[in-house]
Short mmCIF file of the C-alpha atoms (twelve columns), coordinates in Angstrom:
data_MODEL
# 
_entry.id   MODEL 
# 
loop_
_atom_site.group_PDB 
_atom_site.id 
_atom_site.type_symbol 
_atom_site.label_atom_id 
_atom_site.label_alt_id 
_atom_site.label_comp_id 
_atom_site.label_asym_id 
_atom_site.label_seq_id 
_atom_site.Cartn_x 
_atom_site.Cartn_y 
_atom_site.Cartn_z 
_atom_site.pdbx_PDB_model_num 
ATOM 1   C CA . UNK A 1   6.456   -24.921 10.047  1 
ATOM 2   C CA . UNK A 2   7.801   -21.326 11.459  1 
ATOM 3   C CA . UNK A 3   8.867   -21.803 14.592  1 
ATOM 4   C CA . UNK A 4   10.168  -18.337 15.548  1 
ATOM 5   C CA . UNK A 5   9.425   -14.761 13.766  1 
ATOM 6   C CA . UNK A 6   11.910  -12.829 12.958  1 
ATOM 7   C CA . UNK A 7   10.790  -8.919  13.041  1 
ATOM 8   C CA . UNK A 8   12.099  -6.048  13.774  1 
ATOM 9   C CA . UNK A 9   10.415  -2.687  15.324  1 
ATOM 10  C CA . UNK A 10  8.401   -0.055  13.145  1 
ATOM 11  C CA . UNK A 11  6.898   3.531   14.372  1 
ATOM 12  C CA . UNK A 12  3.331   2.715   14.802  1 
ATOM 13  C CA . UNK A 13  2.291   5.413   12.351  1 
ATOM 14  C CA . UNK A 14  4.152   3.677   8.881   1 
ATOM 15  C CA . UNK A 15  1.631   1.379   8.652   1 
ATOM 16  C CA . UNK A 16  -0.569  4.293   6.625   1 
ATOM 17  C CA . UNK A 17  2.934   4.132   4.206   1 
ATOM 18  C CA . UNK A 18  2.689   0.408   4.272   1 
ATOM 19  C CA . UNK A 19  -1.218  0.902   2.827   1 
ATOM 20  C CA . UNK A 20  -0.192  3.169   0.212   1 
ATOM 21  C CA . UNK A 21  2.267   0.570   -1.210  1 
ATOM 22  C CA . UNK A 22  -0.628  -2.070  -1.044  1 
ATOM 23  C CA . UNK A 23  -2.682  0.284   -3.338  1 
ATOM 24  C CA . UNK A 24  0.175   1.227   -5.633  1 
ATOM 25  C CA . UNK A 25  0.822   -2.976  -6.427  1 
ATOM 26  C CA . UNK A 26  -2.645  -3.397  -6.785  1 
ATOM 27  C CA . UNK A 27  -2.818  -0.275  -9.310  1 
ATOM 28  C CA . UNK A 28  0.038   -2.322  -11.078 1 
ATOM 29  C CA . UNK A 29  -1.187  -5.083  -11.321 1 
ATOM 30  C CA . UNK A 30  -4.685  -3.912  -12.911 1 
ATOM 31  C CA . UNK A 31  -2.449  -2.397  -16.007 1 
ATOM 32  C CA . UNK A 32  -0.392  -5.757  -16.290 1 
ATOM 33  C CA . UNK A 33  -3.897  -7.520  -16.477 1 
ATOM 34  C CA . UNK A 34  -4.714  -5.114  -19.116 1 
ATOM 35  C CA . UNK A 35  -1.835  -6.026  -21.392 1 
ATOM 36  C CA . UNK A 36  -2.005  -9.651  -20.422 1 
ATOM 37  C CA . UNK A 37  1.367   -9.719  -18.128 1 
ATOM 38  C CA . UNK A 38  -0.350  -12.461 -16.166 1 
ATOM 39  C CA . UNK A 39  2.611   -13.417 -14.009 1 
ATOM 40  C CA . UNK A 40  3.122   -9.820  -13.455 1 
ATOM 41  C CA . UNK A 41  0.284   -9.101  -12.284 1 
ATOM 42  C CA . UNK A 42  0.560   -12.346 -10.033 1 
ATOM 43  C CA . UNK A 43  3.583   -11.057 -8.013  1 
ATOM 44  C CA . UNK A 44  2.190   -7.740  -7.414  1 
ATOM 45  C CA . UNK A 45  -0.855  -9.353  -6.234  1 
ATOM 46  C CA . UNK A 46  0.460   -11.226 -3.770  1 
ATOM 47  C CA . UNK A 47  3.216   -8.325  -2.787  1 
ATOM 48  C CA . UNK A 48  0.098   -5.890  -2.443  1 
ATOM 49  C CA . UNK A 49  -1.412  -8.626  -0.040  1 
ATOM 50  C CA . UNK A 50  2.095   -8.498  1.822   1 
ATOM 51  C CA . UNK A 51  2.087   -4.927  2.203   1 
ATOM 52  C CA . UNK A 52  -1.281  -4.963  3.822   1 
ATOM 53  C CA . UNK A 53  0.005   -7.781  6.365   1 
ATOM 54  C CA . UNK A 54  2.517   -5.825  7.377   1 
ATOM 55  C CA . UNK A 55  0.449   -3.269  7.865   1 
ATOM 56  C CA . UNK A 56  -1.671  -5.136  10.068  1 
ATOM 57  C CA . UNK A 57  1.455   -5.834  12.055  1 
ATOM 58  C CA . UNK A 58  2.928   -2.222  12.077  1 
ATOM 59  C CA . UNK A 59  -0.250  -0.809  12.989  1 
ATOM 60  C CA . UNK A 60  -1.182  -3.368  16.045  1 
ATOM 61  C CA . UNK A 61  2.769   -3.827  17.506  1 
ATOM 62  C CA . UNK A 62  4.815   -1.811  15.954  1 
ATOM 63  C CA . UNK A 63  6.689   -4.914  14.275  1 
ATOM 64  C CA . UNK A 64  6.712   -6.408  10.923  1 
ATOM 65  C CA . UNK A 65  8.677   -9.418  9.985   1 
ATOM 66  C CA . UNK A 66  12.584  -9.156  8.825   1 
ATOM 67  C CA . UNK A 67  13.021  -12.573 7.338   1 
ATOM 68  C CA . UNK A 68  12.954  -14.000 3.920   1 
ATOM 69  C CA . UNK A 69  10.286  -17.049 4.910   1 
ATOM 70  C CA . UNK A 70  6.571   -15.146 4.293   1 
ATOM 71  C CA . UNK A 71  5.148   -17.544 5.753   1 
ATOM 72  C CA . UNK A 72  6.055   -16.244 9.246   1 
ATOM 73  C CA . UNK A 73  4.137   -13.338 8.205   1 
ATOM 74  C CA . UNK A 74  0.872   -15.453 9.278   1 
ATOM 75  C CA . UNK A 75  2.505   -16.659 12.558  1 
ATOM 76  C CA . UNK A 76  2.952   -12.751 13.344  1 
ATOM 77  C CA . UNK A 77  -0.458  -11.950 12.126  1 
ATOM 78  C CA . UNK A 78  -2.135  -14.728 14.495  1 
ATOM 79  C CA . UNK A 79  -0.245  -12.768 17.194  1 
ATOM 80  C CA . UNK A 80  -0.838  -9.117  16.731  1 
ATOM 81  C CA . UNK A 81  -3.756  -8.862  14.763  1 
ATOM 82  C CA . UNK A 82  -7.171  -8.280  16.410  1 
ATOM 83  C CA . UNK A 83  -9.480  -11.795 16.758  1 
ATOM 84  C CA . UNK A 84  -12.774 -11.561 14.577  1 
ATOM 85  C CA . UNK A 85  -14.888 -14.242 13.498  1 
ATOM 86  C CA . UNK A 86  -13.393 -14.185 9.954   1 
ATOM 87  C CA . UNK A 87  -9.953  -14.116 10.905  1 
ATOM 88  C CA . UNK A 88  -8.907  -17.237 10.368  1 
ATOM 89  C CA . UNK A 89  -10.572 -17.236 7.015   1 
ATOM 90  C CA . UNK A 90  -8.578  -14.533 5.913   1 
ATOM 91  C CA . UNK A 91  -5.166  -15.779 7.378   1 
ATOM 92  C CA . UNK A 92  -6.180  -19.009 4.689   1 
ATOM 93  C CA . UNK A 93  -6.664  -16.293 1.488   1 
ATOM 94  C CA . UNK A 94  -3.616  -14.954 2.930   1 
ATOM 95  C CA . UNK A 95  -2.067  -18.244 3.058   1 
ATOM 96  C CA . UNK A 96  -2.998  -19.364 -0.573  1 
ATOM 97  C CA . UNK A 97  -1.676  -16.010 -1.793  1 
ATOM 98  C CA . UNK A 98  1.737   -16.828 0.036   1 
ATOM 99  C CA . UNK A 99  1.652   -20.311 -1.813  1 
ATOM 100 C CA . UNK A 100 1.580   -18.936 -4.961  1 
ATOM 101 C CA . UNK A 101 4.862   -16.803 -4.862  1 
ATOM 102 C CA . UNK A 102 7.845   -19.183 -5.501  1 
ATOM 103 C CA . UNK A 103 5.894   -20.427 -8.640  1 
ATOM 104 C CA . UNK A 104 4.533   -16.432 -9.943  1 
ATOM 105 C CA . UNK A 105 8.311   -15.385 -9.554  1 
ATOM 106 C CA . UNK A 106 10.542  -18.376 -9.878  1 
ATOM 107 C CA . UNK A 107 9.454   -21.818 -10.946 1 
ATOM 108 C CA . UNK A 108 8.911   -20.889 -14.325 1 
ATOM 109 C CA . UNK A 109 5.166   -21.459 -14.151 1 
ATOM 110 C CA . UNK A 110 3.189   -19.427 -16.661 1 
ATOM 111 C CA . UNK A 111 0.210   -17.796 -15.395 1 
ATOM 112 C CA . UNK A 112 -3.105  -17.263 -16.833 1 
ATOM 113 C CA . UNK A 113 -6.010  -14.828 -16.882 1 
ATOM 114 C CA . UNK A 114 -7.953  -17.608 -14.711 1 
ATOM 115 C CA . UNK A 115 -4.778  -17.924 -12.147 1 
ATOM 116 C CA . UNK A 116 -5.172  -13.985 -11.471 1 
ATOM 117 C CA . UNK A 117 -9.004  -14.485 -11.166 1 
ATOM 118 C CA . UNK A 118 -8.285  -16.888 -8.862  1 
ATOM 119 C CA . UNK A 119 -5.457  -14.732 -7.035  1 
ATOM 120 C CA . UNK A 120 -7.979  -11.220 -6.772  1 
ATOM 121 C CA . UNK A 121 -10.529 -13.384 -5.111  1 
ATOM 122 C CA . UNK A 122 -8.342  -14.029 -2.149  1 
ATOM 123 C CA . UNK A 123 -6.235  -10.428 -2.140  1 
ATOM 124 C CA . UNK A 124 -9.842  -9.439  -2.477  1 
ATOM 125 C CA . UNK A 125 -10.818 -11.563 0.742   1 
ATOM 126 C CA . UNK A 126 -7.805  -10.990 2.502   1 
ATOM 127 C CA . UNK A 127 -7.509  -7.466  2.222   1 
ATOM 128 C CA . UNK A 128 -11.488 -6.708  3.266   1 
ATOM 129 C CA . UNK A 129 -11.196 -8.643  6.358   1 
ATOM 130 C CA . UNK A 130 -7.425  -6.387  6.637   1 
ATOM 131 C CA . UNK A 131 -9.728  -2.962  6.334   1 
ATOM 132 C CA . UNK A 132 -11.710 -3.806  8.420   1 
ATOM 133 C CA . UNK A 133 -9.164  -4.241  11.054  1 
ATOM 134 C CA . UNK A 134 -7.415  -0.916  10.321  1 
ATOM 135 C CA . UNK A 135 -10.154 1.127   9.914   1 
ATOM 136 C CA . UNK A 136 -10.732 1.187   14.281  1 
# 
């Protein structure tokens, strides 16, 4: 459990920069897929999915978490970010992304073309509900 975010302050108009990196993981990701780097693609999945979170959080209070615990990323997103009726839905993709990062980068796991299936469908979830937020 997080009990208390660490953050720190960002200029309101980063969160465009924030975007960009989103897109350039997910660009990255779609060529590791391509020559079967599954746990490549993996991590820059769920970093992609990061970057948009703290996007969220740039673009709504001008914070984004400092810490090394992502999981206080949700606790800062169920602050700042706008309530819609698919919000907490997306805070679980979020979530499930978030669970998958110690074993993608260092548990040794091996990942599959099935795991990243299973990893796009909730960036994919995640990040439409996120768009939809930073598009007003």
């Amino acid at each position: 459990m997080v009990k208390k975010v660490s953050r720190k302050r960002i200029d309101y108009s980063k969160f465009e920069d924030f975007l960009s990196v989103s897109k350039n993981f997910i660009a990255g990701a779609e060529l590791a897929v391509k020559s079967e780097y599954y746990n490549a693609a993996g991590l820059l999945i769920i970093h992609a999915a990061i970057a948009i979170a703290d996007a969220i959080t740039i673009r709504f209070s001008s914070t984004k978490c400092s810490g090394e615990n992502h999981y206080e990323v949700i606790k800062l997103l169920k602050e700042t970010a706008p309530r819609t009726r698919d919000t907490q839905n997306a805070l679980n993709h979020f979530e499930k992304l978030i669970d998958h990062k110690n074993a993608v980068s260092y548990q040794g796991d091996i990942y599959v073309k099935q795991d990243i299936e299973q990893l796009l469908k909730h960036f994919d979830r995640f990040s439409n509900w996120a768009y939809s937020l930073l598009k007003n």
